[in-house]
Short mmCIF file of C-alpha atoms in Angstrom, two decimals:
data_model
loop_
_atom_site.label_atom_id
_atom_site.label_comp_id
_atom_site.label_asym_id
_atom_site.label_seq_id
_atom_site.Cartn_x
_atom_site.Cartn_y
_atom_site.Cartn_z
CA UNK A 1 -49.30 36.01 8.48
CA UNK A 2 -47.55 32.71 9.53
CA UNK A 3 -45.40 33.70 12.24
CA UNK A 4 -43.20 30.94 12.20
CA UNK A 5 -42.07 32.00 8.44
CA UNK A 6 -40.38 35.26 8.30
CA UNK A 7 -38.36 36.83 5.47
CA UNK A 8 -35.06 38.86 6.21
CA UNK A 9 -36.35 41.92 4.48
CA UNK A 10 -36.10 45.31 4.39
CA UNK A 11 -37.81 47.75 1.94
CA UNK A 12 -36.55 51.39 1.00
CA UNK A 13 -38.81 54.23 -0.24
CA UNK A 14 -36.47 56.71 -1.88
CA UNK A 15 -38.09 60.19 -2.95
CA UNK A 16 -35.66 62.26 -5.33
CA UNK A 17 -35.29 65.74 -4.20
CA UNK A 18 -33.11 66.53 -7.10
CA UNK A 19 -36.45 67.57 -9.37
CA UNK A 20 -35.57 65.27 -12.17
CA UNK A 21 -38.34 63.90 -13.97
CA UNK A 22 -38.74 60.80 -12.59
CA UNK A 23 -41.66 60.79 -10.38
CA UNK A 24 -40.65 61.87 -6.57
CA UNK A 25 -40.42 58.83 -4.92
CA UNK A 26 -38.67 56.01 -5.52
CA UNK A 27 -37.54 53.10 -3.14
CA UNK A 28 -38.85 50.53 -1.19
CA UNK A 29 -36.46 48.31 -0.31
CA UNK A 30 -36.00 44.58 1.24
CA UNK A 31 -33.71 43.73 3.62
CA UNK A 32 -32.80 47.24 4.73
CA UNK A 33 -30.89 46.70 8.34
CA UNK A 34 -29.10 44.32 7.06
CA UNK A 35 -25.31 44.52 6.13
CA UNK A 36 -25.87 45.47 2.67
CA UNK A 37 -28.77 47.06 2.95
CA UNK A 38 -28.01 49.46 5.59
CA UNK A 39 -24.80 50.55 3.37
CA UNK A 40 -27.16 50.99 0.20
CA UNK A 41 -29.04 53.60 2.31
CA UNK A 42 -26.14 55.38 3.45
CA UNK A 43 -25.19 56.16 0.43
CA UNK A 44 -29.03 57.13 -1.37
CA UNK A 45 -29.32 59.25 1.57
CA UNK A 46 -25.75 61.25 0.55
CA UNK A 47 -27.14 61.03 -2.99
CA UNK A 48 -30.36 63.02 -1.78
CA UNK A 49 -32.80 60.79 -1.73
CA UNK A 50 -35.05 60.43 1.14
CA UNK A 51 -35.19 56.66 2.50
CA UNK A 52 -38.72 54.69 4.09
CA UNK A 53 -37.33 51.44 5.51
CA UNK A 54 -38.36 47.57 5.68
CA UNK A 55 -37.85 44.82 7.72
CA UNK A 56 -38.87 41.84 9.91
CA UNK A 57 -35.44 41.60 12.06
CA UNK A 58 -35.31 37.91 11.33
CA UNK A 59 -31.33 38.88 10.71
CA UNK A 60 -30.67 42.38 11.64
CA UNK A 61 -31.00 44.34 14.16
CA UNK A 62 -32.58 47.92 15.14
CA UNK A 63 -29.56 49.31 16.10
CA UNK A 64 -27.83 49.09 12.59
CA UNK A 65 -30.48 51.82 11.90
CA UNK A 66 -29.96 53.90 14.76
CA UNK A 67 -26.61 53.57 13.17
CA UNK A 68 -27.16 55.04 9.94
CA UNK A 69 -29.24 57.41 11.29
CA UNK A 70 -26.21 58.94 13.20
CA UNK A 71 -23.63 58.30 10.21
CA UNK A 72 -25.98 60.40 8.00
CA UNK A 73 -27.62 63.02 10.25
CA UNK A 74 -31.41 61.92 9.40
CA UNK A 75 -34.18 60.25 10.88
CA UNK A 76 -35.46 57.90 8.13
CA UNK A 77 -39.34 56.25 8.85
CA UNK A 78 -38.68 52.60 9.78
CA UNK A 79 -41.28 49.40 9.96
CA UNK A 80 -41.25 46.39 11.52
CA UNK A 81 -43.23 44.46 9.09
CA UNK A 82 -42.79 40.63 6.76
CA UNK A 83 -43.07 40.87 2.95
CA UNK A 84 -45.34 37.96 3.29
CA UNK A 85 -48.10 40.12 5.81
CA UNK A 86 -49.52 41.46 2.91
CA UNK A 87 -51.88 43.91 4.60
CA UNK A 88 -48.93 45.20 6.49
CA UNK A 89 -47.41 45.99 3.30
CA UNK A 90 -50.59 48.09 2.20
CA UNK A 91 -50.39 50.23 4.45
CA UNK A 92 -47.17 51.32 3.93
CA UNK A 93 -47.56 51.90 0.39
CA UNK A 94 -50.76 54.17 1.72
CA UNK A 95 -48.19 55.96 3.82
CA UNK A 96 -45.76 56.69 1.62
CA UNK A 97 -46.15 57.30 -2.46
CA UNK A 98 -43.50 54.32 -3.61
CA UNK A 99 -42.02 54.66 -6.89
CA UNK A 100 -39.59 51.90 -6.75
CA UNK A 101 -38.69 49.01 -4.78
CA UNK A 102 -35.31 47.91 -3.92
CA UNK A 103 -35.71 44.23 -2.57
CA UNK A 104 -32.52 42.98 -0.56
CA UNK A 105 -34.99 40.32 1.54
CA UNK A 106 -34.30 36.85 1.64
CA UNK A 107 -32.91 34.10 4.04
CA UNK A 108 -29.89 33.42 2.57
CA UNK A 109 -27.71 30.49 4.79
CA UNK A 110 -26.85 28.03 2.35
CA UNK A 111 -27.09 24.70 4.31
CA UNK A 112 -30.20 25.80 6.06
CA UNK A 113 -31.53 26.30 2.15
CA UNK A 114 -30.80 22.54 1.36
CA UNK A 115 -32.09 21.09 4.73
CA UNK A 116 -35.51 23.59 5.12
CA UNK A 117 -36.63 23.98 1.09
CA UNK A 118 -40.05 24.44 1.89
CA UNK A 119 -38.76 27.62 4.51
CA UNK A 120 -36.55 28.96 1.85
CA UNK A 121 -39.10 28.62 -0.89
CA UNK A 122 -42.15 29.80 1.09
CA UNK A 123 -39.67 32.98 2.50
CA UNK A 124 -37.69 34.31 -0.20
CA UNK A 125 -40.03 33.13 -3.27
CA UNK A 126 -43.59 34.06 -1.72
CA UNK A 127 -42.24 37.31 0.32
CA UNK A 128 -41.67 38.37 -3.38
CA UNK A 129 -44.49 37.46 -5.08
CA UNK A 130 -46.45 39.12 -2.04
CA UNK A 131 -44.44 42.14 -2.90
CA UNK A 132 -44.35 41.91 -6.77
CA UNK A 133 -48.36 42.11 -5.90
CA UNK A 134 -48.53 44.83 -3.91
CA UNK A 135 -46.74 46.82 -5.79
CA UNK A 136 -48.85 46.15 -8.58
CA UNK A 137 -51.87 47.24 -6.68
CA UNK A 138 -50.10 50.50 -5.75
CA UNK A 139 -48.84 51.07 -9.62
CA UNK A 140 -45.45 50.98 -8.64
CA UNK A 141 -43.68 49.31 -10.85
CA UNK A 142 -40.09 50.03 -10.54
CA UNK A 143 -37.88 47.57 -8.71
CA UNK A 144 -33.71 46.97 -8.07
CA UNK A 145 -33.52 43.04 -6.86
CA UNK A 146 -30.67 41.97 -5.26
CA UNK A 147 -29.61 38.87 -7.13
CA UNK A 148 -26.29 37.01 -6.39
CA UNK A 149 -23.51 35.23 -8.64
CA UNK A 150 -24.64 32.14 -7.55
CA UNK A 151 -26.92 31.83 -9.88
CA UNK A 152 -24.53 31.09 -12.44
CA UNK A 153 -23.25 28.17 -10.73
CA UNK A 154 -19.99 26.55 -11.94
CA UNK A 155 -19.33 28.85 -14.72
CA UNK A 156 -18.45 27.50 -18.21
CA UNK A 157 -15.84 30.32 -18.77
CA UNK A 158 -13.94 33.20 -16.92
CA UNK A 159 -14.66 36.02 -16.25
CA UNK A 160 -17.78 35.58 -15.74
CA UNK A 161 -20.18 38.23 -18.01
CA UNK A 162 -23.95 38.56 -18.04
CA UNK A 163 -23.89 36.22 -21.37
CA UNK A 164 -22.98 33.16 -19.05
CA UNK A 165 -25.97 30.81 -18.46
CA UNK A 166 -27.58 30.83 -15.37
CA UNK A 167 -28.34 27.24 -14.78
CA UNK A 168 -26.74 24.91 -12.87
CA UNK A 169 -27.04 26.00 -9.58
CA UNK A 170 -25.21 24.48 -6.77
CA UNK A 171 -27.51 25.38 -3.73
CA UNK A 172 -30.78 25.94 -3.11
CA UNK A 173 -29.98 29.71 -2.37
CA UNK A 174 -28.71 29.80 -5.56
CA UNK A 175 -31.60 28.49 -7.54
CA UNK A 176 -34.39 30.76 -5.68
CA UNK A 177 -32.02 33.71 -6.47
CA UNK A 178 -32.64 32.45 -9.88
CA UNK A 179 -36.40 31.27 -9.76
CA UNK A 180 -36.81 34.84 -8.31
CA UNK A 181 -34.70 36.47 -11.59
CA UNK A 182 -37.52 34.02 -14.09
CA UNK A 183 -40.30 35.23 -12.02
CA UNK A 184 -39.42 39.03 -12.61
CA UNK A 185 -38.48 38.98 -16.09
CA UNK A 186 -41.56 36.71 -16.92
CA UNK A 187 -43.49 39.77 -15.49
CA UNK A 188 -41.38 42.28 -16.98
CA UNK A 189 -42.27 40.41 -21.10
CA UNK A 190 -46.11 40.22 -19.95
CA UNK A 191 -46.60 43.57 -18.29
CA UNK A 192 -44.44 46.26 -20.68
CA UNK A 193 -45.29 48.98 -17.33
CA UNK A 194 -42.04 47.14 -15.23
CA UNK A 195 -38.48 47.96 -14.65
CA UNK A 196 -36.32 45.98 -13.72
CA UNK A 197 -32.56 46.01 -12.64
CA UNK A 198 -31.08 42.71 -11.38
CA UNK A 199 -27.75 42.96 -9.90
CA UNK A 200 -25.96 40.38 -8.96
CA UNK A 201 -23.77 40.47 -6.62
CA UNK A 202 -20.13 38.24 -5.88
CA UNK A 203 -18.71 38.33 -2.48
CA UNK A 204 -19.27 42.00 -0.42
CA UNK A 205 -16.73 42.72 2.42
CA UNK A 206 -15.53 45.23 4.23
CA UNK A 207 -17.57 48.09 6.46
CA UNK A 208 -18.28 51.67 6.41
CA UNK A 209 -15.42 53.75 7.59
CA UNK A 210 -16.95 55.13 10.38
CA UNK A 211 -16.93 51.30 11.51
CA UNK A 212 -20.65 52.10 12.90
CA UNK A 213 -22.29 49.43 10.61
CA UNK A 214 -21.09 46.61 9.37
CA UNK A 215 -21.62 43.05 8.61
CA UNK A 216 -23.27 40.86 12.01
CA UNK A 217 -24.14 37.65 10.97
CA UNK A 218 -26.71 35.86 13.45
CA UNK A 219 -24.61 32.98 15.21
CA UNK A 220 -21.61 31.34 13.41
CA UNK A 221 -20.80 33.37 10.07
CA UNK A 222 -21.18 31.22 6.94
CA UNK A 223 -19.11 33.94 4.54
CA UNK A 224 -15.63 33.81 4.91
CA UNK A 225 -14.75 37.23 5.54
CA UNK A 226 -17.11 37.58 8.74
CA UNK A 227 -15.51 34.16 10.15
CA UNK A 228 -11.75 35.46 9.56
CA UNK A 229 -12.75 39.02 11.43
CA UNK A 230 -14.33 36.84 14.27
CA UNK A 231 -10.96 34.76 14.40
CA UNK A 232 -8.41 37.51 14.27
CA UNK A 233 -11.29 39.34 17.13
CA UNK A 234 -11.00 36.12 19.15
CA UNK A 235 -14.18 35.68 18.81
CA UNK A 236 -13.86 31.93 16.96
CA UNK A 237 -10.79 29.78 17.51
CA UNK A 238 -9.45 29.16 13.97
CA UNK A 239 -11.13 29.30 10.35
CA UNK A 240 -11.63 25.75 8.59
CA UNK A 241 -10.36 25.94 4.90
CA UNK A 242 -12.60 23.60 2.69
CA UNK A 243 -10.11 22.04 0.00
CA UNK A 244 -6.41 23.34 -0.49
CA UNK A 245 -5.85 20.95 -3.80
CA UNK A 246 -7.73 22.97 -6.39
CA UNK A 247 -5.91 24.36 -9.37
CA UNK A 248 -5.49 27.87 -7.83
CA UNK A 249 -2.51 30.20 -7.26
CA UNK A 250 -2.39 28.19 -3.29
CA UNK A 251 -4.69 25.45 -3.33
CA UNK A 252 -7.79 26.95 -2.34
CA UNK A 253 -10.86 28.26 -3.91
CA UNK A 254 -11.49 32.01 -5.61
CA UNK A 255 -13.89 34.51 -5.52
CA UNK A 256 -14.09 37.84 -6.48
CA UNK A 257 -14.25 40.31 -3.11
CA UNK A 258 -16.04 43.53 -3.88
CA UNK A 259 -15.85 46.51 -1.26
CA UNK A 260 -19.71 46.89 0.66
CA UNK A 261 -19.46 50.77 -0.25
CA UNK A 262 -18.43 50.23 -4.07
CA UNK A 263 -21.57 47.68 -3.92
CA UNK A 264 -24.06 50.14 -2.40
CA UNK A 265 -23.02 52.83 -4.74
CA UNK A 266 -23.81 50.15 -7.27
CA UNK A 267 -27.96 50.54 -5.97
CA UNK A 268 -27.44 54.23 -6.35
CA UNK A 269 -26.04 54.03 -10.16
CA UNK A 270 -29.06 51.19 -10.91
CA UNK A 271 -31.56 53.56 -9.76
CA UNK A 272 -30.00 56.51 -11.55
CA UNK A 273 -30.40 54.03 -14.39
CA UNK A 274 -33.78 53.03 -13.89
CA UNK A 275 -35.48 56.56 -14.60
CA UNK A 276 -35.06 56.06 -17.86
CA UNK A 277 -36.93 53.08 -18.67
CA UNK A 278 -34.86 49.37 -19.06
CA UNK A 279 -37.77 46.94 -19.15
CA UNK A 280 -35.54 44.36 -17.44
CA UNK A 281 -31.83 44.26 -17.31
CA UNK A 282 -28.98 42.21 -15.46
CA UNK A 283 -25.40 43.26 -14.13
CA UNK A 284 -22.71 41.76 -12.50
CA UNK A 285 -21.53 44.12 -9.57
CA UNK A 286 -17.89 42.37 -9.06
CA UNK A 287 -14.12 43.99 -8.98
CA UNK A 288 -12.87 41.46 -11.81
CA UNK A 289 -9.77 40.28 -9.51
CA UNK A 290 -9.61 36.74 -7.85
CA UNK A 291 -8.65 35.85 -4.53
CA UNK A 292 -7.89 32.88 -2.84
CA UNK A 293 -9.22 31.84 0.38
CA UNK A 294 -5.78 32.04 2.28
CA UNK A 295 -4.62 35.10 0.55
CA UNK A 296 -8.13 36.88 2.33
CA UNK A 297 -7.13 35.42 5.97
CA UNK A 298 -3.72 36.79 5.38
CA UNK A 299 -4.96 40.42 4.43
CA UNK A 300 -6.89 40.48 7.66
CA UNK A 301 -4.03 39.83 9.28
CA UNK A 302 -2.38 42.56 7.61
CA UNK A 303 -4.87 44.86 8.49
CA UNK A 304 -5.17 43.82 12.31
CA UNK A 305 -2.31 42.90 13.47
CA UNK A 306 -3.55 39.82 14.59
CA UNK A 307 -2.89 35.94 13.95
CA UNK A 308 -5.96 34.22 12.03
CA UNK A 309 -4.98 30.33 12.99
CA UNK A 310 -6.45 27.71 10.04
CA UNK A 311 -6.87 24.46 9.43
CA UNK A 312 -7.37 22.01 6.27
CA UNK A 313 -9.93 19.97 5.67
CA UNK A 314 -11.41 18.20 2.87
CA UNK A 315 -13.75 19.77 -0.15
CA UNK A 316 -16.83 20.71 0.56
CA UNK A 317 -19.32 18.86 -2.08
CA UNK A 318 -20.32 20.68 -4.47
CA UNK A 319 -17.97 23.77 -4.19
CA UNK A 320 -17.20 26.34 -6.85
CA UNK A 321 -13.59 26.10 -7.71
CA UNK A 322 -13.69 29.82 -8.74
CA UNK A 323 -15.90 32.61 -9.88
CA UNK A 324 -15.05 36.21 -10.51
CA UNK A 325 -16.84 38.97 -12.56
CA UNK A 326 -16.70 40.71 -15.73
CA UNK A 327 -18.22 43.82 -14.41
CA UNK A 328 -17.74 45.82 -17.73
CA UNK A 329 -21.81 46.35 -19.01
CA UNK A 330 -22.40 47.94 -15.40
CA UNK A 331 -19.53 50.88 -16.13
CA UNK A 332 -20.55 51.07 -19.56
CA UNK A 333 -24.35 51.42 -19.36
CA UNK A 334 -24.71 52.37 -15.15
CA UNK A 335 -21.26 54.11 -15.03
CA UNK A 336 -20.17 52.50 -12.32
CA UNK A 337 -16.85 50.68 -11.01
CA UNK A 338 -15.47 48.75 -7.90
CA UNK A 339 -12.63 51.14 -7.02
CA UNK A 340 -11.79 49.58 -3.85
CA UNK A 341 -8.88 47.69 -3.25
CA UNK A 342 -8.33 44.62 -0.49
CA UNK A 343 -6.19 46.64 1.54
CA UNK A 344 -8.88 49.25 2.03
CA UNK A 345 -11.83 46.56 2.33
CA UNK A 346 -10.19 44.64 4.97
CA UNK A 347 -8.72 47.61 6.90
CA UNK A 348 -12.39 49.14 7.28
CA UNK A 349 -13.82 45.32 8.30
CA UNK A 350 -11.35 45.62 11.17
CA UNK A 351 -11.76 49.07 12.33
CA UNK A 352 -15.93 47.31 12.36
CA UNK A 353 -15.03 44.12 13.65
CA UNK A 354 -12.45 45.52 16.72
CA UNK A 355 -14.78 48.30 17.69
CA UNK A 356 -17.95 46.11 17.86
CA UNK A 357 -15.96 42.93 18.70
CA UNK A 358 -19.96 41.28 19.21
CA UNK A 359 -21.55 43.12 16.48
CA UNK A 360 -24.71 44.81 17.19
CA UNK A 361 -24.74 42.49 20.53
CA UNK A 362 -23.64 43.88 23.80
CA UNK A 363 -23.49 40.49 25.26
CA UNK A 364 -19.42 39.69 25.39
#
């Protein structure tokens, strides 16, 4: 394994103790102590599954897990292992009968994407053909990826549904999220054995209530939520707003701000929906509402008391104006809904953000 190339990755092995007839276990996952991640198995371990987890610490750290270990009650086996050490990734399939994968991994800063391609490329595209190959050795054949609504890039129309293209992308994040998404279902019309759930994913905030995990971005945050928490912490000075002349409600660009619990319980509905056999299907996990980039740094505020200081400056090239989700195939086919509002997303990413004003970190 090169160990100068790592992926962010964390792999779940869910076994179902429910005795339905899909086979026991079920999950390996990608990306597991990471922010999203380390929700996801929260919540399949209060669904009754039983969680094996995955991943290389490139952006995470042990002590999320220790974390969810306490917020749950259960002591979940845990490797330290890279998607792309494919021998490392046998054995763990010999340890543990895998029935599905859910793969969060992947670098994911978007600058660092467009300035190190060959990193990005190498990382998130190769960790997953490593793993798509593994698993195929194992006959294991089930997978949840977690995709992103970047691939969609500017969208043609809003909401955005899963009938919008997916070309276009912006970034270089974006287009491996989608290179990834033509790998899979490539697989999924050559090899009829796969199934498949894509989700992808607009803008997760927020933290578990117990504020014992949350999200810790390694050095300065690049997703705006993250940066306001850090500002309103004192942790950063004052958040830069990137254009405040687009044709929105104040000036500044929209996204679409779904709750980190309502996302995870998202995993737990696509697996639910993956027993039965889907070949390969995409959904949007979103909330449907838009908000602006100013309205978000004001809701912090709201929520902690505390002044979040900004500053203008010009567009960022290439920006999205705005993107939000029409999340209506996932509650029709997975039965599932964002019912999270911002009040309640930003109030738990403060009760996070003040009790663990350094994240993980004890440094101060």
């Amino acid at each position: 394994m090169n160990k100068r190339v790592k992926a962010a990755c964390e792999l779940c092995c869910a076994v179902n103790n429910k005795g339905t007839d899909f086979p026991p276990v079920r999950l390996h996952n990608g990306g597991e102590y990471g922010y999203v991640g380390t929700h996801t198995v929260v919540e399949l371990i209060e669904a009754g599954y039983i969680v094996v987890v995955m991943d290389n610490l490139a952006n995470a750290s042990m002590d999320s897990m220790r974390q969810v270990n306490e917020i749950t009650g259960k002591q979940m086996p845990t490797f330290s292992m890279d998607m792309l050490d494919k021998d490392a990734l046998r054995d763990l399939f010999k340890k543990h009968k895998i029935l599905c994968v859910m793969h969060f991994a992947g670098l994911k800063t978007l600058g660092v994407s467009c300035n190190k391609p060959f990193l990005y490329y190498k990382t998130n595209i190769g960790g997953t053909i490593s793993l798509l190959e593994v698993m195929k050795e194992f006959g294991v054949y089930n997978m949840i990826f977690s995709s992103s609504a970047t691939v969609f890039g500017s969208p043609s129309y809003l909401p955005i549904d899963e009938k919008q293209p997916v070309e276009g992308c912006t970034n270089h994040y974006g287009n491996i999220k989608y290179f990834i998404e033509e790998i899979i279902k490539d697989i999924c019309t050559a090899e009829k054995q796969w199934n498949v759930v894509l989700l992808r994913y607009f803008n997760p905030v927020g933290a578990h209530v117990s504020g014992k995990i949350g999200e810790d971005p390694q050095g300065v945050p690049n997703n705006l939520m993250p940066y306001v928490s850090q500002v309103a912490v004192g942790r950063l000075k004052e958040l830069t707003v990137y254009g405040d002349d687009y044709d929105t409600p104040d000036g500044t660009g929209v996204r679409d701000y779904i709750y980190v619990v309502d996302l995870a319980q998202g995993h737990v509905a696509a697996l639910k929906y993956l027993e039965k056999g889907c070949d390969c299907k995409m959904f949007n996990l979103g909330t449907g509402k838009s908000y602006c980039v100013i309205e978000m740094a004001k809701s912090i505020e709201t929520a902690s008391g505390k002044p979040v200081p900004y500053k203008i400056a010009g567009r960022c090239a290439d920006d999205i104006v705005s993107r939000y989700a029409d999340a209506s195939l996932a509650e029709k086919e997975l039965g599932w809904k964002a019912n999270l509002d911002l009040a309640k997303m930003c109030e738990d990413l403060w009760c996070w953000q003040s009790n663990n004003p350094t994240g993980f970190s004890t440094e101060s």
